[in-house]
Short mmCIF file of C-alpha atoms in Angstrom, two decimals:
data_model
loop_
_atom_site.label_atom_id
_atom_site.label_comp_id
_atom_site.label_asym_id
_atom_site.label_seq_id
_atom_site.Cartn_x
_atom_site.Cartn_y
_atom_site.Cartn_z
CA MET A 218 -2.61 105.74 61.55
CA SER A 219 -6.30 106.38 62.81
CA GLN A 220 -8.15 108.71 60.81
CA GLN A 221 -10.43 109.56 64.04
CA PRO A 222 -7.93 110.41 66.77
CA VAL A 223 -8.84 107.92 69.86
CA VAL A 224 -7.94 109.22 73.53
CA LEU A 225 -6.12 106.35 74.85
CA SER A 226 -6.53 105.45 78.89
CA ILE A 227 -5.22 102.19 81.06
CA THR A 228 -8.69 100.80 80.55
CA ARG A 229 -8.37 100.79 76.52
CA HIS A 230 -5.88 98.81 75.11
CA ASP A 231 -7.48 98.37 71.65
CA ARG A 232 -4.65 96.55 69.44
CA ASP A 233 -6.26 98.12 66.42
CA VAL A 234 -6.31 101.75 67.46
CA ALA A 235 -3.62 102.52 64.95
CA GLY A 236 -4.79 100.51 62.17
CA LEU A 237 -1.74 98.52 61.84
CA THR A 238 -1.07 94.99 62.19
CA TYR A 239 1.76 94.47 64.50
CA VAL A 240 2.08 98.03 66.44
CA TYR A 241 -0.09 99.59 68.44
CA PRO A 242 0.18 102.42 71.64
CA VAL A 243 -0.55 101.45 75.20
CA VAL A 244 -1.03 103.68 78.05
CA SER A 245 0.34 101.27 80.44
CA ARG A 246 -0.30 101.36 84.30
CA ARG A 247 2.65 99.62 84.89
CA ALA A 248 4.84 101.36 82.61
CA GLY A 249 3.72 104.94 84.07
CA GLY A 250 3.64 106.29 80.48
CA VAL A 251 3.08 105.30 76.59
CA SER A 252 4.15 101.79 75.55
CA ILE A 253 4.39 100.92 72.02
CA GLY A 254 3.19 97.44 71.94
CA ILE A 255 4.33 95.05 69.38
CA ASN A 256 1.91 92.06 68.82
CA LEU A 257 3.55 89.12 67.17
CA ASN A 258 0.15 87.22 67.41
CA PRO A 259 -2.41 89.18 65.41
CA ASN A 260 -3.81 85.54 65.19
CA ASN A 261 -5.02 85.50 68.68
CA ALA A 262 -3.34 82.35 69.55
CA CYS A 263 -1.61 81.68 72.82
CA ASN A 264 -0.54 78.52 74.29
CA TRP A 265 -2.03 79.83 77.68
CA ARG A 266 -5.64 80.69 78.24
CA CYS A 267 -5.64 82.86 81.69
CA LEU A 268 -9.08 83.55 82.84
CA TYR A 269 -8.38 87.39 83.13
CA CYS A 270 -7.39 87.47 79.21
CA GLN A 271 -8.93 90.40 77.41
CA VAL A 272 -8.12 88.83 73.98
CA PRO A 273 -11.29 88.57 71.84
CA ASP A 274 -11.66 85.07 70.17
CA LEU A 275 -8.59 83.51 71.95
CA LYS A 276 -7.59 80.35 70.55
CA ARG A 277 -4.67 77.69 71.55
CA GLY A 278 -1.64 78.05 69.40
CA GLY A 279 1.65 80.15 68.82
CA ALA A 280 2.64 83.04 66.68
CA PRO A 281 2.11 82.52 62.83
CA ASP A 282 4.79 83.78 60.63
CA ILE A 283 5.66 87.33 60.65
CA ASP A 284 6.34 89.80 57.96
CA LEU A 285 9.71 91.62 59.63
CA VAL A 286 9.69 94.05 56.65
CA LEU A 287 6.10 94.85 57.39
CA LEU A 288 7.10 95.05 61.41
CA GLU A 289 10.15 97.59 60.92
CA HIS A 290 8.04 99.65 58.44
CA GLU A 291 5.18 99.97 61.27
CA LEU A 292 7.66 100.41 64.15
CA ARG A 293 9.69 102.97 62.40
CA ALA A 294 6.49 104.95 61.05
CA PHE A 295 4.82 104.81 64.70
CA ILE A 296 7.83 106.09 66.50
CA GLU A 297 7.96 108.92 63.85
CA TYR A 298 4.30 109.84 64.91
CA VAL A 299 5.08 109.41 68.34
CA MET A 300 8.29 111.54 68.65
CA ASN A 301 7.40 114.15 65.83
CA GLY A 302 3.93 113.98 65.31
CA ASP A 303 0.65 115.11 67.31
CA PHE A 304 0.34 111.64 68.85
CA MET A 305 1.03 112.53 72.63
CA ALA A 306 -1.13 115.68 72.30
CA THR A 307 -4.39 114.31 70.45
CA GLN A 308 -4.34 110.77 71.93
CA VAL A 309 -2.83 110.89 75.35
CA PRO A 310 -3.80 111.92 78.67
CA PRO A 311 -1.20 114.87 79.94
CA GLU A 312 -0.13 112.83 82.91
CA ALA A 313 1.16 110.23 80.60
CA ARG A 314 2.53 111.76 77.89
CA ARG A 315 6.03 110.13 77.72
CA LEU A 316 7.44 107.52 75.81
CA ASN A 317 8.40 104.73 78.37
CA ASP A 318 9.27 101.43 76.22
CA ILE A 319 8.47 99.45 73.31
CA ALA A 320 7.11 96.32 74.48
CA LEU A 321 6.21 93.05 73.10
CA SER A 322 2.88 91.57 74.28
CA GLY A 323 -0.17 91.56 72.25
CA ASN A 324 -2.72 88.99 71.57
CA GLY A 325 -0.62 85.68 72.54
CA GLU A 326 2.82 84.36 74.00
CA PRO A 327 5.45 86.65 71.77
CA THR A 328 8.07 84.19 72.26
CA SER A 329 6.19 81.83 70.21
CA ALA A 330 7.24 83.72 67.22
CA SER A 331 10.08 81.35 65.73
CA CYS A 332 11.78 84.86 64.47
CA PHE A 333 11.60 86.23 67.94
CA HIS A 334 15.29 87.05 68.20
CA GLU A 335 15.37 88.39 64.65
CA VAL A 336 12.42 90.85 65.87
CA ILE A 337 14.94 91.69 69.07
CA GLN A 338 17.71 92.57 66.56
CA LEU A 339 14.85 94.59 64.29
CA ILE A 340 13.89 96.67 67.39
CA GLY A 341 17.36 97.64 68.25
CA ARG A 342 18.24 98.67 64.68
CA VAL A 343 15.27 100.93 64.89
CA MET A 344 16.25 102.29 68.26
CA ARG A 345 19.50 103.15 67.31
CA ASP A 346 18.26 104.77 64.12
CA PHE A 347 16.01 107.03 66.27
CA ASP A 348 18.64 107.76 68.94
CA LEU A 349 16.60 105.76 71.59
CA LEU A 350 19.31 103.47 73.24
CA GLY A 351 19.53 104.27 76.91
CA LYS A 352 16.39 106.39 76.89
CA ILE A 353 13.51 104.26 76.71
CA LYS A 354 13.38 100.21 77.65
CA VAL A 355 12.50 97.11 75.37
CA VAL A 356 10.19 94.91 77.49
CA LEU A 357 9.19 91.65 76.95
CA ILE A 358 5.76 90.56 78.92
CA THR A 359 5.70 86.71 78.82
CA ASN A 360 4.02 83.62 80.52
CA GLY A 361 7.77 82.36 80.50
CA SER A 362 6.73 78.93 79.03
CA LEU A 363 9.42 78.88 76.25
CA MET A 364 12.47 79.84 78.30
CA ASN A 365 13.94 76.70 77.51
CA ARG A 366 14.32 77.54 73.59
CA THR A 367 17.82 78.59 72.70
CA LEU A 368 16.85 81.16 69.96
CA VAL A 369 14.59 82.96 72.92
CA ARG A 370 17.21 82.95 75.02
CA GLU A 371 19.28 84.66 72.52
CA GLY A 372 16.85 87.06 71.88
CA LEU A 373 16.75 88.17 75.74
CA ALA A 374 20.64 88.28 75.62
CA ASN A 375 20.24 91.03 72.92
CA MET A 376 17.59 92.52 74.82
CA ARG A 377 19.84 92.92 77.67
CA ALA A 378 22.27 94.68 75.27
CA LEU A 379 19.53 97.22 74.38
CA GLY A 380 18.36 97.94 78.07
CA GLY A 381 15.77 95.46 78.22
CA GLU A 382 13.64 93.91 81.04
CA VAL A 383 11.36 90.97 81.13
CA TRP A 384 8.13 90.71 83.05
CA PHE A 385 7.63 86.88 83.74
CA LYS A 386 3.77 85.74 84.55
CA VAL A 387 3.71 84.18 87.99
CA ASP A 388 0.13 84.36 88.81
CA ARG A 389 -0.16 81.56 91.64
CA GLY A 390 2.30 79.19 92.99
CA THR A 391 0.79 75.72 92.77
CA ALA A 392 0.27 73.43 89.85
CA ALA A 393 -3.46 73.14 90.88
CA GLN A 394 -3.76 76.89 90.91
CA MET A 395 -1.73 77.47 87.73
CA SER A 396 -3.94 74.95 85.96
CA LEU A 397 -7.11 76.97 87.04
CA ILE A 398 -6.13 80.61 86.89
CA ASN A 399 -3.98 79.76 83.51
CA GLN A 400 -5.40 77.03 82.21
CA VAL A 401 -2.01 74.99 81.54
CA ASN A 402 -0.21 72.14 82.90
CA ALA A 403 2.66 74.28 84.56
CA MET A 404 4.39 72.69 87.41
CA PRO A 405 6.30 75.09 89.95
CA GLU A 406 9.42 73.26 89.46
CA ARG A 407 9.45 74.31 85.43
CA VAL A 408 8.26 77.78 86.43
CA LEU A 409 11.19 78.26 88.74
CA ARG A 410 13.91 76.54 85.92
CA HIS A 411 12.39 78.94 83.23
CA LEU A 412 12.18 81.67 85.60
CA ARG A 413 16.24 81.44 86.61
CA GLN A 414 16.60 81.11 82.75
CA ALA A 415 15.02 84.37 82.03
CA ALA A 416 17.10 86.24 84.76
CA LEU A 417 20.19 84.93 83.59
CA SER A 418 19.40 86.42 80.20
CA CYS A 419 18.12 89.62 81.01
CA PRO A 420 16.95 91.52 84.01
CA THR A 421 13.46 90.09 84.87
CA TRP A 422 10.66 91.29 87.27
CA VAL A 423 7.73 88.70 88.19
CA GLN A 424 4.60 90.18 87.22
CA THR A 425 1.23 88.75 88.73
CA CYS A 426 -2.60 89.55 88.71
CA MET A 427 -4.52 88.96 91.68
CA PHE A 428 -8.35 89.01 91.62
CA LYS A 429 -11.34 87.81 93.13
CA LEU A 430 -12.89 84.39 91.48
CA ASP A 431 -16.49 84.19 92.41
CA GLY A 432 -16.37 86.94 95.01
CA LEU A 433 -13.43 85.54 97.01
CA PRO A 434 -9.58 86.31 97.07
CA PRO A 435 -7.18 83.81 96.83
CA ASP A 436 -7.21 82.39 100.53
CA ASP A 437 -4.57 82.23 103.01
CA GLN A 438 -2.96 78.86 101.66
CA GLU A 439 -2.62 79.84 97.98
CA ILE A 440 -1.04 82.97 98.96
CA GLU A 441 1.54 81.17 101.06
CA ALA A 442 2.24 78.76 98.22
CA TYR A 443 2.80 82.20 95.96
CA LEU A 444 5.10 83.57 98.31
CA ALA A 445 6.78 80.09 98.90
CA LEU A 446 7.72 80.05 95.12
CA LEU A 447 9.11 83.69 95.30
CA ARG A 448 10.93 82.49 98.62
CA GLN A 449 12.81 79.92 96.84
CA ALA A 450 13.40 81.78 93.78
CA ARG A 451 14.86 84.35 96.06
CA ASP A 452 17.02 81.07 98.17
CA GLY A 453 17.94 79.84 94.97
CA GLY A 454 20.03 82.85 93.87
CA VAL A 455 17.34 83.83 91.16
CA ALA A 456 18.28 87.84 90.61
CA LEU A 457 14.88 89.32 90.46
CA GLY A 458 14.30 93.03 89.78
CA GLY A 459 11.38 92.83 92.18
CA VAL A 460 7.24 92.12 91.72
CA LEU A 461 4.98 93.80 89.49
CA LEU A 462 1.55 93.49 91.33
CA TYR A 463 -1.47 94.23 89.75
CA GLY A 464 -5.43 93.81 89.68
CA ILE A 465 -7.80 93.43 87.18
CA ALA A 466 -8.95 97.01 85.51
CA ARG A 467 -10.52 95.55 82.04
CA GLN A 468 -12.90 93.11 81.31
CA SER A 469 -12.20 89.60 80.61
CA THR A 470 -13.44 87.93 77.55
CA GLN A 471 -13.06 84.52 78.55
CA PRO A 472 -15.98 82.35 79.53
CA GLU A 473 -15.31 82.92 83.31
CA ALA A 474 -15.71 86.81 83.09
CA ALA A 475 -18.62 87.30 85.34
CA ARG A 476 -16.77 85.06 88.05
CA LEU A 477 -13.90 87.66 88.44
CA SER A 478 -13.81 91.12 89.85
CA PRO A 479 -11.00 93.17 91.60
CA CYS A 480 -9.67 92.66 94.86
CA ASP A 481 -9.77 95.22 97.71
CA ALA A 482 -7.01 97.82 97.72
CA ASP A 483 -6.59 97.05 101.39
CA TRP A 484 -5.94 93.25 100.27
CA MET A 485 -3.73 94.25 97.50
CA GLN A 486 -1.59 96.22 99.97
CA MET A 487 -1.36 93.39 102.29
CA LEU A 488 -0.04 91.12 99.68
CA ALA A 489 2.37 93.92 98.57
CA ASP A 490 3.77 94.00 102.21
CA LYS A 491 4.20 90.31 102.39
CA ILE A 492 6.27 90.47 99.27
CA ALA A 493 8.12 93.36 100.55
CA GLU A 494 9.11 91.35 103.67
CA LEU A 495 10.75 88.72 101.26
CA GLY A 496 12.91 91.64 100.43
CA LEU A 497 11.87 92.05 97.17
CA GLN A 498 11.07 95.45 95.71
CA VAL A 499 7.10 95.28 94.56
CA LYS A 500 5.18 97.72 92.17
CA LEU A 501 1.68 97.61 93.04
CA SER A 502 -1.22 98.54 90.47
CA ILE A 503 -4.67 98.39 91.51
#
């Protein structure tokens, strides 16, 4: 673990704060406590390049081969540190001193790891040994682009048995806006299909990042397209837990960083209200 304790906050998500390869702690706005992160992309590679991404030296690609033995060793050691060491007292603000979840996120798309399903099995084994089943969640933070892979869906089915939850990225509602914001060729129809596959495998929330680009928030047409996509999911029988709506709290490391700024609180609340009108639960983090 770190020799010099670093006090974490919602704006500090350094992946190397614990000095480990795969495991790192986060004080999460959306989780409302401490999340033990698992980074399956230590090579900083992702198949998307979102404008707001905070990963330095991000490159296109997938996860490298994962050392499952090392990952399990790190996860066990860090959970022991959190539960029985001085981590909470020395590195976490008082208001966040609770262990909320184990989250697969990190520096790229976690489902791009070929051993993703084995990682979920590993997490379940460690949770059972620490008597954490039913006490904390397992969260997958994903862009959802690889839900067509059988082994990914098998991993999600195992997550369901662990009380898991998927946070599925949907930032915009049209192919043009997805291309602009996420720098990927994603069609809304495919996003909906993958969203359905995720929700059938494991409880799923949509996660959406909204921000100003060149000083302007998404216009009315963009917002209506986004709401229409959520409406299509609802009307198509996709069972969603709700929407995690959030703004940017940390500086992007992408070339477009200077063009990005937070949306006003009133604007974010307006959008949250519109989502709620669709009959979906909304959790807003500004």
